[in-house]
């Protein structure tokens, strides 16, 4: 069954794409292309023409970004132009646009800030703090173990064997095993996962990873609480919170040291790394289709910012572009 819930205690930790799926462990050894990832998302979640191939179910929102001055990013155009407009899309993981919102697992956020010169800065994150694999090959190999066989049966033992043999998948799998259902998009923290750099006017380079923290705090529902909710509740909950008060998020940057990996999104940096605020996003409206045709590519950044050589981050641009093209052509 191509759904967001995998019916076994083992697979409960495997809701990364919100669906059921496999090749063999050897699949991690092949060079993976962006088309391979798009194809496997469709196999996991089913074909849904006109929708994103991952994070198909989502909700648009809009607001404003107010920068926070700090010495590490003082020359950034992103932080030097005052209040800026923001387009957002909150989402569930997986390729199924009809996903059950009561299920635990992946929630995502795409955020695009528009600068006065017409350029954009994009933040794309998920509610898990580590990625499921050190590179596209490992991630693809992991997803491949989740695919059903010719009889529609999945093999949890194959998945567990892959996780055991591939340490870079283990932290994400553990997170998913313990994940609860987010109470609201407004009560969810999002993590950029990848490493980026900022080069200031003096040639100094700042290495950082970002996360987005909700002003209303992180809140989740346990299994019994989630079961009492409607299958679709996130948009209504968010709209209610927006009507009752301020919904905002703070974009934080963790400053990396030389020993912190800039190419492996499956590794968390030490918690004691200093953090500085890049700014605050305040949501003003939610709903509508304004973000429907926006491509939230995290490699699209404003002047001074550059992506790291992280192979998963580099793979996102072609994968997003393929998904975007298929969506616009109703494939």
XYZ file of C-alpha atoms in Angstrom:
331
model
C 0.000 0.000 0.000
C 1.486 3.325 -1.104
C 0.772 5.316 2.002
C 2.467 7.445 4.615
C 2.363 4.759 7.276
C 4.414 1.565 7.032
C 2.696 -1.123 9.030
C 5.469 -2.601 11.145
C 7.335 -1.567 14.260
C 10.614 -1.639 12.347
C 9.373 0.540 9.528
C 8.018 3.082 11.988
C 11.489 4.607 11.915
C 11.427 4.895 8.135
C 8.902 7.627 7.424
C 11.468 9.881 5.785
C 9.615 10.101 2.488
C 6.274 9.194 4.032
C 5.636 6.064 2.004
C 6.495 2.383 1.636
C 9.802 1.097 -0.532
C 13.909 -1.137 -2.431
C 16.619 -2.405 -4.584
C 19.290 -4.285 -2.734
C 21.935 -2.933 -0.419
C 24.204 -2.945 -3.445
C 22.072 -0.134 -4.844
C 24.013 2.233 -2.602
C 27.111 1.527 -4.685
C 25.707 2.811 -7.999
C 26.102 6.434 -8.975
C 22.700 7.967 -8.366
C 21.259 10.604 -10.684
C 18.543 13.134 -9.888
C 16.133 11.228 -12.138
C 16.681 8.119 -9.997
C 15.523 9.956 -6.888
C 12.475 11.443 -8.593
C 11.537 8.010 -9.940
C 11.853 6.283 -6.583
C 9.726 8.932 -4.865
C 7.000 8.133 -7.398
C 7.375 4.408 -6.762
C 7.089 4.985 -3.030
C 4.155 7.363 -3.027
C 2.464 6.620 -6.342
C 2.056 8.792 -9.423
C 0.183 12.025 -8.756
C 0.358 14.222 -11.880
C 0.700 17.925 -11.240
C 2.086 17.520 -7.715
C 5.567 17.701 -6.246
C 7.367 14.350 -6.279
C 8.271 14.851 -2.625
C 6.360 16.892 -0.056
C 3.300 16.751 -2.302
C 0.818 17.842 0.356
C 1.387 21.377 1.531
C 0.044 24.750 2.563
C 1.091 28.194 1.349
C 1.717 31.165 3.602
C 3.235 34.624 3.322
C 4.840 37.105 5.640
C 7.769 39.411 6.276
C 11.414 38.945 7.219
C 13.086 41.401 9.592
C 16.872 40.894 9.820
C 18.937 40.761 12.987
C 22.265 42.536 12.784
C 25.329 40.509 13.746
C 29.050 40.698 13.043
C 29.282 37.380 11.223
C 26.906 38.366 8.393
C 27.181 42.161 8.554
C 27.816 42.647 4.816
C 24.983 40.395 3.669
C 22.404 42.015 1.400
C 19.884 39.674 3.025
C 20.421 41.476 6.322
C 20.977 45.002 4.993
C 17.691 45.887 3.324
C 15.266 46.087 6.198
C 11.934 44.302 6.090
C 11.533 41.938 3.127
C 8.580 39.901 1.759
C 8.539 36.141 2.301
C 6.732 33.329 0.486
C 6.404 30.036 2.384
C 5.185 26.503 1.903
C 4.675 24.097 4.802
C 4.369 20.435 3.871
C 4.219 16.754 4.755
C 6.823 14.315 3.495
C 6.087 11.916 0.664
C 4.572 11.971 -2.810
C 0.959 11.449 -1.729
C -1.063 14.713 -1.831
C -3.724 13.053 0.330
C -1.471 12.052 3.225
C -3.022 11.566 6.647
C -1.871 14.483 8.788
C -2.299 12.472 11.975
C 0.704 10.319 11.072
C 4.069 11.147 12.651
C 7.087 11.765 10.490
C 8.416 14.374 8.120
C 7.200 17.959 7.976
C 8.915 20.453 5.710
C 9.244 24.176 5.095
C 10.249 26.034 1.958
C 10.851 29.757 2.455
C 11.817 32.310 -0.174
C 12.807 35.858 0.765
C 12.749 38.452 -2.012
C 15.382 41.187 -2.020
C 14.865 44.679 -3.536
C 17.036 43.853 -6.572
C 14.729 40.968 -7.483
C 17.017 38.186 -6.250
C 15.873 35.531 -3.800
C 17.242 33.755 -0.787
C 15.781 30.315 -0.148
C 15.624 28.266 3.021
C 14.410 24.667 2.716
C 14.270 22.491 5.822
C 12.706 19.526 7.552
C 11.717 18.774 11.129
C 14.443 16.125 11.504
C 17.940 17.340 12.472
C 19.948 14.827 10.416
C 19.585 13.446 6.898
C 19.132 9.745 6.077
C 22.507 9.140 4.498
C 25.860 10.797 3.909
C 25.359 11.001 0.144
C 22.704 10.416 -2.572
C 23.842 6.819 -3.086
C 23.282 5.879 0.549
C 19.926 7.661 0.649
C 18.794 5.962 -2.547
C 19.950 2.582 -1.279
C 17.970 3.084 1.901
C 14.802 4.087 0.034
C 15.233 1.095 -2.246
C 14.920 -1.301 0.683
C 11.456 0.085 1.365
C 9.975 -0.787 -2.029
C 7.437 -3.643 -2.126
C 8.212 -6.774 -4.104
C 6.158 -8.136 -7.004
C 3.572 -9.325 -4.477
C 3.254 -5.908 -2.856
C 5.120 -7.037 0.271
C 7.869 -5.074 1.973
C 10.777 -6.702 3.781
C 11.624 -4.900 7.068
C 14.580 -7.232 7.585
C 16.167 -5.903 4.401
C 15.723 -2.354 5.635
C 17.184 -3.092 9.050
C 20.144 -4.852 7.455
C 20.826 -1.801 5.320
C 20.627 0.525 8.316
C 23.017 -1.685 10.270
C 25.483 -1.739 7.379
C 25.255 2.027 6.767
C 25.929 4.059 9.939
C 25.084 7.373 8.266
C 21.404 6.327 8.113
C 21.145 5.390 11.771
C 20.639 8.773 13.457
C 17.776 9.688 11.144
C 16.198 6.249 11.599
C 16.376 6.673 15.366
C 14.737 10.097 15.122
C 11.882 8.672 13.072
C 11.396 5.807 15.499
C 10.737 8.315 18.277
C 8.936 10.991 16.250
C 5.467 12.123 17.252
C 2.823 13.991 15.255
C 3.463 17.752 15.048
C 0.575 19.681 16.616
C 0.895 22.467 14.041
C 3.274 23.821 11.448
C 3.453 26.857 13.743
C 4.797 24.599 16.514
C 7.491 22.873 14.458
C 11.220 23.538 14.249
C 12.885 23.097 10.858
C 16.515 22.233 10.110
C 18.454 23.122 6.981
C 20.693 20.025 7.426
C 23.375 21.259 5.015
C 26.395 23.503 5.442
C 26.659 26.906 3.767
C 29.259 29.671 3.681
C 29.109 33.435 3.793
C 31.962 35.542 2.404
C 32.044 39.115 3.667
C 33.613 42.123 1.966
C 36.945 41.507 3.733
C 37.237 38.005 2.360
C 36.412 36.375 5.690
C 34.430 33.148 5.389
C 31.739 32.088 7.852
C 30.785 28.412 7.910
C 27.267 27.783 9.161
C 24.170 25.638 9.276
C 20.753 27.100 9.902
C 17.609 26.105 11.755
C 14.245 27.808 12.181
C 12.621 27.962 15.609
C 8.903 28.716 16.211
C 8.008 31.531 18.606
C 5.056 29.450 19.841
C 7.366 26.612 20.849
C 7.631 23.042 19.604
C 4.541 20.967 20.363
C 3.636 17.429 19.352
C 0.716 15.046 19.804
C 1.065 11.587 21.271
C -0.598 8.651 19.524
C -3.928 8.958 21.363
C -4.128 12.721 20.875
C -3.367 12.417 17.164
C -6.043 9.736 16.723
C -8.699 12.206 17.916
C -7.793 14.764 15.255
C -9.353 14.971 11.765
C -7.325 13.394 8.972
C -6.703 16.923 7.717
C -6.198 19.527 10.451
C -2.928 21.379 9.916
C -4.195 24.218 7.697
C -7.150 24.958 9.990
C -4.988 24.843 13.107
C -2.450 27.217 11.560
C -5.175 29.655 10.428
C -6.693 29.639 13.916
C -3.344 30.374 15.533
C -2.724 33.167 13.048
C -6.112 34.708 13.854
C -5.542 34.495 17.597
C -2.077 36.037 17.672
C 1.387 36.247 16.176
C 2.915 33.297 14.356
C 6.613 33.825 13.790
C 9.890 31.977 13.386
C 13.494 32.921 14.130
C 16.155 31.887 11.617
C 19.255 30.848 13.543
C 22.751 30.159 12.225
C 25.060 27.701 14.003
C 28.691 28.681 13.455
C 30.906 25.754 12.491
C 34.467 24.923 13.422
C 37.120 23.490 11.094
C 36.483 19.942 12.323
C 32.722 20.094 11.642
C 31.762 18.264 8.458
C 30.554 20.453 5.622
C 29.784 17.567 3.255
C 27.831 15.111 5.427
C 24.250 16.109 6.355
C 23.841 12.895 8.372
C 26.249 14.273 10.997
C 25.067 16.799 13.553
C 27.449 19.458 14.740
C 28.156 19.656 18.485
C 25.340 21.326 20.412
C 27.756 23.810 21.985
C 28.468 25.563 18.677
C 27.546 29.269 19.007
C 24.335 30.448 17.368
C 23.374 33.866 16.039
C 20.007 35.088 14.787
C 19.711 35.960 11.098
C 16.242 37.409 11.529
C 12.583 36.849 12.283
C 9.857 35.774 9.876
C 6.352 36.847 10.850
C 3.501 35.137 9.041
C 0.699 37.419 7.864
C -1.515 35.127 5.765
C -2.003 31.422 5.094
C -3.787 29.387 2.431
C -4.259 29.954 -1.285
C -2.071 28.810 -4.168
C 0.557 31.561 -4.334
C 3.394 29.089 -3.652
C 2.090 26.343 -5.930
C 4.570 26.982 -8.742
C 7.497 28.120 -6.616
C 10.637 25.993 -6.788
C 12.186 26.176 -3.311
C 15.737 25.261 -4.314
C 18.048 25.704 -1.282
C 20.978 26.475 -3.594
C 19.237 29.709 -4.662
C 20.817 32.254 -2.328
C 21.484 35.972 -2.194
C 24.853 37.656 -2.738
C 27.679 36.522 -0.481
C 26.242 33.113 0.348
C 27.513 29.901 -1.254
C 26.629 26.228 -0.860
C 29.121 23.695 0.432
C 30.278 20.690 -1.583
C 27.743 18.482 0.236
C 26.689 15.959 -2.474
C 23.119 15.746 -1.152
C 22.777 19.531 -1.305
C 24.189 19.585 -4.846
C 21.746 16.879 -5.914
C 18.780 18.939 -4.759
C 18.942 21.464 -7.611
C 18.575 18.984 -10.506
C 16.067 16.861 -8.569
C 13.937 19.913 -7.755
C 14.171 21.100 -11.364
C 12.971 17.748 -12.709
C 10.095 17.647 -10.245
C 9.233 21.269 -11.081
C 9.139 20.532 -14.812
C 6.967 17.469 -14.310
C 4.598 19.444 -12.100
C 4.167 22.245 -14.618
C 3.553 19.739 -17.435
C 1.065 17.783 -15.290
C 3.209 14.648 -15.157
